[in-house]
């Protein structure tokens, strides 16, 4: 797939996702019970949801649905729900008691903008609301339940949150690369995997395809984190939209500190190749996903 | 219903709920992916879930299921899921950036016991895990989706969380009684209503019964909060398991400060009578629920 065609497709997915998110957070179009509290939460949620994120997870969901020959329009609710869960995790992750990050995507983080209490509650709101959004989607109750189960499992205490706990534990101990990989597989990988799998589930794909999507998600999830670590030492504030060198300043062990810059780069490329291999089962339909894997590996922000 | 029979029934429900919760949080019986992060979260979640709570919400769920002639065993998953969501809301509510309460049910609150980061994540875990628990329950996908939708709506940004936001806003403004009632209806009432409604939904009850359960929930939810305010000035630390007079110390406007003690007491009793009236549609089958409403109104802790 040419870079041009890839960009066109990415933007097509992005438009669908952003349009759906606009609908979801429109206080008039949804069956919201009006209150001052809701107005405030809508403001806080929208600040973080509409903040120039790359939308990788919802794009994966639509692209896998597409690769399985499914209806991408009907996949938009689940895609957006996963993006909402991703956004909640970032808001809570930035809080003073967690990573204490004042900036996110070049803007003040949620608690800097709205105060800690409302940031905490905006995260809670996004997580809870995400499950409501899946429930009002158009497909069968069977598929809704499968999606909710997979999403809750991936985002929950044996998935993403376990990774966040381990990440906090890692700050005060020496970790080997296996420990770092387990942490990242849970903290970042789980939600990327479920985005990929959910797209297949919505399209009614068979278990082989769902498993392949899972492997693809694991590989690019890990590659994504390795590239993140590389960018933390090689990028700039302007490119990245957040301070550079934060891992070193926090004494955090990263793929770069454990493997060296060159080896880390090779590792990211190897993972990306393995991810692309897992797409064989989808044939030509997965061209976009292949290009996406290479693009994420070569990204500068 | 005699007090003795009521207590027997309450304990029967309690045993079912506690047994199910033990199963849910047993790291071996559930399909958990093992990790250090999971172990830590299980420890934190269990500390708050098994802490002598009254289990009013899950009891309501089972009792309404019972009153509609449903199978209470199959209602246990949803009942426990709602209790998990209630528990998450207490953990987050106690955090320093929220109500900053060091004690809960006579023990250190979660963040005092485990630190703020793990308390925050334990709350997130309980909320997410609750939806997984509903998904693995035994009834049809149709009923699961209805329950998940109602629970997410009640606990989300136009329900319970809106109430929490308003509660925080109320600290810095003068409120009339309508504003306080709207706050409490959202903050406390929503989850009590959905507990009642979910029991009916699981039993396959008709809309009239579901609506009556909703009204019952609204009335006793509000009565519960009025009694809470009364106990804050008339109870003791030993009875209540938390400091007395916290509302006055926080300059919080309560039903007692707005109505006076006697009028507040009358209001709680009137709401309880209205709640009991809403049970007429269930006939004799609602005797337990009637007694529960009176018991909650007359409670000392």
JSON list of C-alpha atoms in Angstrom, two decimals, chain B residues 25-199:
[
{"chain": "B", "resi": 25, "resn": "UNK", "atom": "CA", "xyz": [-12.19, -12.68, 44.37]},
{"chain": "B", "resi": 26, "resn": "UNK", "atom": "CA", "xyz": [-10.64, -16.14, 44.68]},
{"chain": "B", "resi": 27, "resn": "UNK", "atom": "CA", "xyz": [-7.54, -15.82, 42.52]},
{"chain": "B", "resi": 28, "resn": "UNK", "atom": "CA", "xyz": [-7.63, -19.54, 41.69]},
{"chain": "B", "resi": 29, "resn": "UNK", "atom": "CA", "xyz": [-11.28, -20.01, 40.80]},
{"chain": "B", "resi": 30, "resn": "UNK", "atom": "CA", "xyz": [-11.51, -17.17, 38.32]},
{"chain": "B", "resi": 31, "resn": "UNK", "atom": "CA", "xyz": [-9.75, -17.02, 34.98]},
{"chain": "B", "resi": 32, "resn": "UNK", "atom": "CA", "xyz": [-7.21, -14.46, 36.08]},
{"chain": "B", "resi": 33, "resn": "UNK", "atom": "CA", "xyz": [-3.93, -13.94, 34.25]},
{"chain": "B", "resi": 34, "resn": "UNK", "atom": "CA", "xyz": [-1.43, -14.17, 37.10]},
{"chain": "B", "resi": 35, "resn": "UNK", "atom": "CA", "xyz": [0.93, -11.26, 37.80]},
{"chain": "B", "resi": 36, "resn": "UNK", "atom": "CA", "xyz": [2.34, -9.30, 40.73]},
{"chain": "B", "resi": 37, "resn": "UNK", "atom": "CA", "xyz": [0.02, -6.47, 39.79]},
{"chain": "B", "resi": 38, "resn": "UNK", "atom": "CA", "xyz": [-3.03, -8.71, 40.02]},
{"chain": "B", "resi": 39, "resn": "UNK", "atom": "CA", "xyz": [-1.99, -10.07, 43.42]},
{"chain": "B", "resi": 40, "resn": "UNK", "atom": "CA", "xyz": [-1.66, -6.54, 44.76]},
{"chain": "B", "resi": 41, "resn": "UNK", "atom": "CA", "xyz": [-5.01, -5.46, 43.32]},
{"chain": "B", "resi": 42, "resn": "UNK", "atom": "CA", "xyz": [-6.78, -8.53, 44.74]},
{"chain": "B", "resi": 43, "resn": "UNK", "atom": "CA", "xyz": [-5.40, -7.64, 48.17]},
{"chain": "B", "resi": 44, "resn": "UNK", "atom": "CA", "xyz": [-6.54, -4.01, 47.88]},
{"chain": "B", "resi": 45, "resn": "UNK", "atom": "CA", "xyz": [-9.96, -4.84, 46.42]},
{"chain": "B", "resi": 46, "resn": "UNK", "atom": "CA", "xyz": [-10.69, -7.50, 49.04]},
{"chain": "B", "resi": 47, "resn": "UNK", "atom": "CA", "xyz": [-9.72, -5.15, 51.89]},
{"chain": "B", "resi": 48, "resn": "UNK", "atom": "CA", "xyz": [-12.56, -2.83, 50.90]},
{"chain": "B", "resi": 49, "resn": "UNK", "atom": "CA", "xyz": [-15.07, -5.38, 49.63]},
{"chain": "B", "resi": 50, "resn": "UNK", "atom": "CA", "xyz": [-14.89, -7.50, 52.79]},
{"chain": "B", "resi": 51, "resn": "UNK", "atom": "CA", "xyz": [-15.17, -4.78, 55.41]},
{"chain": "B", "resi": 52, "resn": "UNK", "atom": "CA", "xyz": [-18.48, -5.24, 57.22]},
{"chain": "B", "resi": 53, "resn": "UNK", "atom": "CA", "xyz": [-20.57, -3.20, 54.81]},
{"chain": "B", "resi": 54, "resn": "UNK", "atom": "CA", "xyz": [-24.33, -3.58, 55.15]},
{"chain": "B", "resi": 55, "resn": "UNK", "atom": "CA", "xyz": [-24.65, -4.90, 51.56]},
{"chain": "B", "resi": 56, "resn": "UNK", "atom": "CA", "xyz": [-27.88, -2.95, 51.13]},
{"chain": "B", "resi": 57, "resn": "UNK", "atom": "CA", "xyz": [-27.57, -2.70, 47.34]},
{"chain": "B", "resi": 58, "resn": "UNK", "atom": "CA", "xyz": [-27.01, -6.41, 46.62]},
{"chain": "B", "resi": 59, "resn": "UNK", "atom": "CA", "xyz": [-29.69, -7.33, 49.18]},
{"chain": "B", "resi": 60, "resn": "UNK", "atom": "CA", "xyz": [-32.12, -5.05, 47.34]},
{"chain": "B", "resi": 61, "resn": "UNK", "atom": "CA", "xyz": [-31.23, -6.74, 44.05]},
{"chain": "B", "resi": 62, "resn": "UNK", "atom": "CA", "xyz": [-31.91, -10.22, 45.45]},
{"chain": "B", "resi": 63, "resn": "UNK", "atom": "CA", "xyz": [-35.02, -9.14, 47.33]},
{"chain": "B", "resi": 64, "resn": "UNK", "atom": "CA", "xyz": [-36.62, -7.55, 44.26]},
{"chain": "B", "resi": 65, "resn": "UNK", "atom": "CA", "xyz": [-35.72, -10.59, 42.18]},
{"chain": "B", "resi": 66, "resn": "UNK", "atom": "CA", "xyz": [-37.40, -12.66, 44.89]},
{"chain": "B", "resi": 67, "resn": "UNK", "atom": "CA", "xyz": [-40.45, -10.37, 44.99]},
{"chain": "B", "resi": 68, "resn": "UNK", "atom": "CA", "xyz": [-40.86, -10.87, 41.23]},
{"chain": "B", "resi": 69, "resn": "UNK", "atom": "CA", "xyz": [-40.63, -14.65, 41.56]},
{"chain": "B", "resi": 70, "resn": "UNK", "atom": "CA", "xyz": [-37.16, -14.81, 39.93]},
{"chain": "B", "resi": 71, "resn": "UNK", "atom": "CA", "xyz": [-34.23, -17.10, 40.68]},
{"chain": "B", "resi": 72, "resn": "UNK", "atom": "CA", "xyz": [-32.14, -15.29, 43.30]},
{"chain": "B", "resi": 73, "resn": "UNK", "atom": "CA", "xyz": [-29.12, -17.52, 42.74]},
{"chain": "B", "resi": 74, "resn": "UNK", "atom": "CA", "xyz": [-28.77, -16.27, 39.19]},
{"chain": "B", "resi": 75, "resn": "UNK", "atom": "CA", "xyz": [-29.13, -12.67, 40.41]},
{"chain": "B", "resi": 76, "resn": "UNK", "atom": "CA", "xyz": [-26.06, -12.93, 42.65]},
{"chain": "B", "resi": 77, "resn": "UNK", "atom": "CA", "xyz": [-23.51, -11.92, 40.00]},
{"chain": "B", "resi": 78, "resn": "UNK", "atom": "CA", "xyz": [-25.29, -8.67, 39.23]},
{"chain": "B", "resi": 79, "resn": "UNK", "atom": "CA", "xyz": [-25.92, -8.04, 42.93]},
{"chain": "B", "resi": 80, "resn": "UNK", "atom": "CA", "xyz": [-22.19, -8.44, 43.62]},
{"chain": "B", "resi": 81, "resn": "UNK", "atom": "CA", "xyz": [-21.21, -6.33, 40.61]},
{"chain": "B", "resi": 82, "resn": "UNK", "atom": "CA", "xyz": [-23.29, -3.45, 42.00]},
{"chain": "B", "resi": 83, "resn": "UNK", "atom": "CA", "xyz": [-21.68, -3.88, 45.44]},
{"chain": "B", "resi": 84, "resn": "UNK", "atom": "CA", "xyz": [-18.26, -3.74, 43.75]},
{"chain": "B", "resi": 85, "resn": "UNK", "atom": "CA", "xyz": [-19.22, -0.48, 42.04]},
{"chain": "B", "resi": 86, "resn": "UNK", "atom": "CA", "xyz": [-20.48, 0.90, 45.34]},
{"chain": "B", "resi": 87, "resn": "UNK", "atom": "CA", "xyz": [-17.17, -0.09, 46.96]},
{"chain": "B", "resi": 88, "resn": "UNK", "atom": "CA", "xyz": [-15.13, 1.58, 44.20]},
{"chain": "B", "resi": 89, "resn": "UNK", "atom": "CA", "xyz": [-17.11, 4.78, 44.72]},
{"chain": "B", "resi": 90, "resn": "UNK", "atom": "CA", "xyz": [-16.31, 4.76, 48.45]},
{"chain": "B", "resi": 91, "resn": "UNK", "atom": "CA", "xyz": [-12.57, 4.21, 47.83]},
{"chain": "B", "resi": 92, "resn": "UNK", "atom": "CA", "xyz": [-12.39, 7.12, 45.39]},
{"chain": "B", "resi": 93, "resn": "UNK", "atom": "CA", "xyz": [-14.63, 9.27, 47.59]},
{"chain": "B", "resi": 94, "resn": "UNK", "atom": "CA", "xyz": [-12.26, 8.84, 50.54]},
{"chain": "B", "resi": 95, "resn": "UNK", "atom": "CA", "xyz": [-9.15, 9.94, 48.59]},
{"chain": "B", "resi": 96, "resn": "UNK", "atom": "CA", "xyz": [-7.37, 13.12, 49.72]},
{"chain": "B", "resi": 97, "resn": "UNK", "atom": "CA", "xyz": [-8.42, 15.05, 46.62]},
{"chain": "B", "resi": 98, "resn": "UNK", "atom": "CA", "xyz": [-12.07, 14.16, 47.34]},
{"chain": "B", "resi": 99, "resn": "UNK", "atom": "CA", "xyz": [-13.51, 13.93, 50.87]},
{"chain": "B", "resi": 100, "resn": "UNK", "atom": "CA", "xyz": [-10.10, 13.09, 52.41]},
{"chain": "B", "resi": 101, "resn": "UNK", "atom": "CA", "xyz": [-11.49, 10.57, 54.91]},
{"chain": "B", "resi": 102, "resn": "UNK", "atom": "CA", "xyz": [-8.92, 8.54, 56.83]},
{"chain": "B", "resi": 103, "resn": "UNK", "atom": "CA", "xyz": [-11.45, 6.08, 58.19]},
{"chain": "B", "resi": 104, "resn": "UNK", "atom": "CA", "xyz": [-14.17, 3.92, 56.68]},
{"chain": "B", "resi": 105, "resn": "UNK", "atom": "CA", "xyz": [-16.22, 1.37, 58.60]},
{"chain": "B", "resi": 106, "resn": "UNK", "atom": "CA", "xyz": [-13.94, 1.66, 61.63]},
{"chain": "B", "resi": 107, "resn": "UNK", "atom": "CA", "xyz": [-10.74, 0.87, 59.72]},
{"chain": "B", "resi": 108, "resn": "UNK", "atom": "CA", "xyz": [-8.16, 2.94, 57.83]},
{"chain": "B", "resi": 109, "resn": "UNK", "atom": "CA", "xyz": [-9.54, 3.87, 54.43]},
{"chain": "B", "resi": 110, "resn": "UNK", "atom": "CA", "xyz": [-7.95, 2.25, 51.38]},
{"chain": "B", "resi": 111, "resn": "UNK", "atom": "CA", "xyz": [-5.40, 4.97, 50.63]},
{"chain": "B", "resi": 112, "resn": "UNK", "atom": "CA", "xyz": [-4.32, 5.01, 54.29]},
{"chain": "B", "resi": 113, "resn": "UNK", "atom": "CA", "xyz": [-3.78, 1.26, 54.13]},
{"chain": "B", "resi": 114, "resn": "UNK", "atom": "CA", "xyz": [-2.23, 0.90, 50.67]},
{"chain": "B", "resi": 115, "resn": "UNK", "atom": "CA", "xyz": [-1.20, 4.38, 49.56]},
{"chain": "B", "resi": 116, "resn": "UNK", "atom": "CA", "xyz": [-3.03, 6.68, 47.17]},
{"chain": "B", "resi": 117, "resn": "UNK", "atom": "CA", "xyz": [-1.86, 5.13, 43.91]},
{"chain": "B", "resi": 118, "resn": "UNK", "atom": "CA", "xyz": [-2.97, 1.60, 44.75]},
{"chain": "B", "resi": 119, "resn": "UNK", "atom": "CA", "xyz": [-6.23, 2.84, 46.27]},
{"chain": "B", "resi": 120, "resn": "UNK", "atom": "CA", "xyz": [-7.00, 4.76, 43.08]},
{"chain": "B", "resi": 121, "resn": "UNK", "atom": "CA", "xyz": [-6.21, 1.67, 40.99]},
{"chain": "B", "resi": 122, "resn": "UNK", "atom": "CA", "xyz": [-8.19, -0.63, 43.32]},
{"chain": "B", "resi": 123, "resn": "UNK", "atom": "CA", "xyz": [-11.22, 1.59, 42.68]},
{"chain": "B", "resi": 124, "resn": "UNK", "atom": "CA", "xyz": [-10.61, 1.46, 38.93]},
{"chain": "B", "resi": 125, "resn": "UNK", "atom": "CA", "xyz": [-10.21, -2.32, 39.19]},
{"chain": "B", "resi": 126, "resn": "UNK", "atom": "CA", "xyz": [-13.48, -2.84, 41.03]},
{"chain": "B", "resi": 127, "resn": "UNK", "atom": "CA", "xyz": [-15.40, -0.71, 38.54]},
{"chain": "B", "resi": 128, "resn": "UNK", "atom": "CA", "xyz": [-13.96, -2.48, 35.50]},
{"chain": "B", "resi": 129, "resn": "UNK", "atom": "CA", "xyz": [-14.12, -5.96, 37.00]},
{"chain": "B", "resi": 130, "resn": "UNK", "atom": "CA", "xyz": [-17.79, -5.44, 37.91]},
{"chain": "B", "resi": 131, "resn": "UNK", "atom": "CA", "xyz": [-18.73, -5.38, 34.22]},
{"chain": "B", "resi": 132, "resn": "UNK", "atom": "CA", "xyz": [-16.76, -8.58, 33.60]},
{"chain": "B", "resi": 133, "resn": "UNK", "atom": "CA", "xyz": [-18.67, -10.23, 36.46]},
{"chain": "B", "resi": 134, "resn": "UNK", "atom": "CA", "xyz": [-22.03, -9.37, 34.86]},
{"chain": "B", "resi": 135, "resn": "UNK", "atom": "CA", "xyz": [-20.80, -10.82, 31.56]},
{"chain": "B", "resi": 136, "resn": "UNK", "atom": "CA", "xyz": [-19.98, -14.22, 33.07]},
{"chain": "B", "resi": 137, "resn": "UNK", "atom": "CA", "xyz": [-23.36, -14.55, 34.82]},
{"chain": "B", "resi": 138, "resn": "UNK", "atom": "CA", "xyz": [-25.75, -17.30, 33.81]},
{"chain": "B", "resi": 139, "resn": "UNK", "atom": "CA", "xyz": [-28.70, -15.52, 32.23]},
{"chain": "B", "resi": 140, "resn": "UNK", "atom": "CA", "xyz": [-29.36, -14.53, 28.62]},
{"chain": "B", "resi": 141, "resn": "UNK", "atom": "CA", "xyz": [-27.26, -11.98, 26.71]},
{"chain": "B", "resi": 142, "resn": "UNK", "atom": "CA", "xyz": [-30.38, -9.85, 26.38]},
{"chain": "B", "resi": 143, "resn": "UNK", "atom": "CA", "xyz": [-30.76, -9.52, 30.17]},
{"chain": "B", "resi": 144, "resn": "UNK", "atom": "CA", "xyz": [-27.00, -9.07, 30.66]},
{"chain": "B", "resi": 145, "resn": "UNK", "atom": "CA", "xyz": [-27.00, -6.14, 28.23]},
{"chain": "B", "resi": 146, "resn": "UNK", "atom": "CA", "xyz": [-30.04, -4.57, 29.89]},
{"chain": "B", "resi": 147, "resn": "UNK", "atom": "CA", "xyz": [-28.34, -4.83, 33.30]},
{"chain": "B", "resi": 148, "resn": "UNK", "atom": "CA", "xyz": [-24.99, -3.48, 32.03]},
{"chain": "B", "resi": 149, "resn": "UNK", "atom": "CA", "xyz": [-26.75, -0.57, 30.35]},
{"chain": "B", "resi": 150, "resn": "UNK", "atom": "CA", "xyz": [-28.75, 0.33, 33.46]},
{"chain": "B", "resi": 151, "resn": "UNK", "atom": "CA", "xyz": [-25.76, -0.06, 35.78]},
{"chain": "B", "resi": 152, "resn": "UNK", "atom": "CA", "xyz": [-23.41, 1.98, 33.57]},
{"chain": "B", "resi": 153, "resn": "UNK", "atom": "CA", "xyz": [-26.02, 4.71, 33.20]},
{"chain": "B", "resi": 154, "resn": "UNK", "atom": "CA", "xyz": [-26.70, 4.89, 36.94]},
{"chain": "B", "resi": 155, "resn": "UNK", "atom": "CA", "xyz": [-23.04, 4.82, 37.95]},
{"chain": "B", "resi": 156, "resn": "UNK", "atom": "CA", "xyz": [-21.84, 7.12, 35.15]},
{"chain": "B", "resi": 157, "resn": "UNK", "atom": "CA", "xyz": [-21.50, 10.83, 34.40]},
{"chain": "B", "resi": 158, "resn": "UNK", "atom": "CA", "xyz": [-25.24, 11.54, 34.33]},
{"chain": "B", "resi": 159, "resn": "UNK", "atom": "CA", "xyz": [-25.83, 9.42, 37.45]},
{"chain": "B", "resi": 160, "resn": "UNK", "atom": "CA", "xyz": [-23.72, 8.74, 40.53]},
{"chain": "B", "resi": 161, "resn": "UNK", "atom": "CA", "xyz": [-20.65, 10.63, 39.32]},
{"chain": "B", "resi": 162, "resn": "UNK", "atom": "CA", "xyz": [-22.73, 13.75, 38.54]},
{"chain": "B", "resi": 163, "resn": "UNK", "atom": "CA", "xyz": [-23.85, 13.57, 42.16]},
{"chain": "B", "resi": 164, "resn": "UNK", "atom": "CA", "xyz": [-20.27, 13.38, 43.37]},
{"chain": "B", "resi": 165, "resn": "UNK", "atom": "CA", "xyz": [-19.33, 16.40, 41.27]},
{"chain": "B", "resi": 166, "resn": "UNK", "atom": "CA", "xyz": [-22.29, 18.36, 42.68]},
{"chain": "B", "resi": 167, "resn": "UNK", "atom": "CA", "xyz": [-21.40, 17.25, 46.20]},
{"chain": "B", "resi": 168, "resn": "UNK", "atom": "CA", "xyz": [-17.91, 18.74, 45.76]},
{"chain": "B", "resi": 169, "resn": "UNK", "atom": "CA", "xyz": [-19.39, 21.92, 44.26]},
{"chain": "B", "resi": 170, "resn": "UNK", "atom": "CA", "xyz": [-21.81, 22.23, 47.19]},
{"chain": "B", "resi": 171, "resn": "UNK", "atom": "CA", "xyz": [-18.93, 22.64, 49.64]},
{"chain": "B", "resi": 172, "resn": "UNK", "atom": "CA", "xyz": [-18.25, 26.12, 48.34]},
{"chain": "B", "resi": 173, "resn": "UNK", "atom": "CA", "xyz": [-21.78, 27.44, 47.87]},
{"chain": "B", "resi": 174, "resn": "UNK", "atom": "CA", "xyz": [-25.03, 27.91, 49.71]},
{"chain": "B", "resi": 175, "resn": "UNK", "atom": "CA", "xyz": [-27.52, 25.24, 48.66]},
{"chain": "B", "resi": 176, "resn": "UNK", "atom": "CA", "xyz": [-31.26, 25.05, 48.99]},
{"chain": "B", "resi": 177, "resn": "UNK", "atom": "CA", "xyz": [-32.95, 21.76, 49.77]},
{"chain": "B", "resi": 178, "resn": "UNK", "atom": "CA", "xyz": [-33.77, 21.08, 46.11]},
{"chain": "B", "resi": 179, "resn": "UNK", "atom": "CA", "xyz": [-30.11, 21.22, 45.20]},
{"chain": "B", "resi": 180, "resn": "UNK", "atom": "CA", "xyz": [-29.20, 18.90, 48.10]},
{"chain": "B", "resi": 181, "resn": "UNK", "atom": "CA", "xyz": [-31.95, 16.48, 47.08]},
{"chain": "B", "resi": 182, "resn": "UNK", "atom": "CA", "xyz": [-30.80, 16.44, 43.45]},
{"chain": "B", "resi": 183, "resn": "UNK", "atom": "CA", "xyz": [-27.25, 15.79, 44.62]},
{"chain": "B", "resi": 184, "resn": "UNK", "atom": "CA", "xyz": [-28.29, 12.89, 46.84]},
{"chain": "B", "resi": 185, "resn": "UNK", "atom": "CA", "xyz": [-30.66, 11.41, 44.28]},
{"chain": "B", "resi": 186, "resn": "UNK", "atom": "CA", "xyz": [-27.70, 11.16, 41.93]},
{"chain": "B", "resi": 187, "resn": "UNK", "atom": "CA", "xyz": [-24.90, 10.38, 44.36]},
{"chain": "B", "resi": 188, "resn": "UNK", "atom": "CA", "xyz": [-26.68, 7.79, 46.50]},
{"chain": "B", "resi": 189, "resn": "UNK", "atom": "CA", "xyz": [-30.08, 7.22, 44.94]},
{"chain": "B", "resi": 190, "resn": "UNK", "atom": "CA", "xyz": [-28.99, 6.12, 41.47]},
{"chain": "B", "resi": 191, "resn": "UNK", "atom": "CA", "xyz": [-27.14, 3.01, 42.59]},
{"chain": "B", "resi": 192, "resn": "UNK", "atom": "CA", "xyz": [-29.91, 2.07, 45.04]},
{"chain": "B", "resi": 193, "resn": "UNK", "atom": "CA", "xyz": [-32.48, 2.44, 42.25]},
{"chain": "B", "resi": 194, "resn": "UNK", "atom": "CA", "xyz": [-30.51, 0.32, 39.81]},
{"chain": "B", "resi": 195, "resn": "UNK", "atom": "CA", "xyz": [-30.02, -2.38, 42.44]},
{"chain": "B", "resi": 196, "resn": "UNK", "atom": "CA", "xyz": [-33.79, -2.57, 42.83]},
{"chain": "B", "resi": 197, "resn": "UNK", "atom": "CA", "xyz": [-34.51, -2.41, 39.10]},
{"chain": "B", "resi": 198, "resn": "UNK", "atom": "CA", "xyz": [-31.86, -4.99, 38.18]},
{"chain": "B", "resi": 199, "resn": "UNK", "atom": "CA", "xyz": [-33.49, -7.54, 40.49]}
]
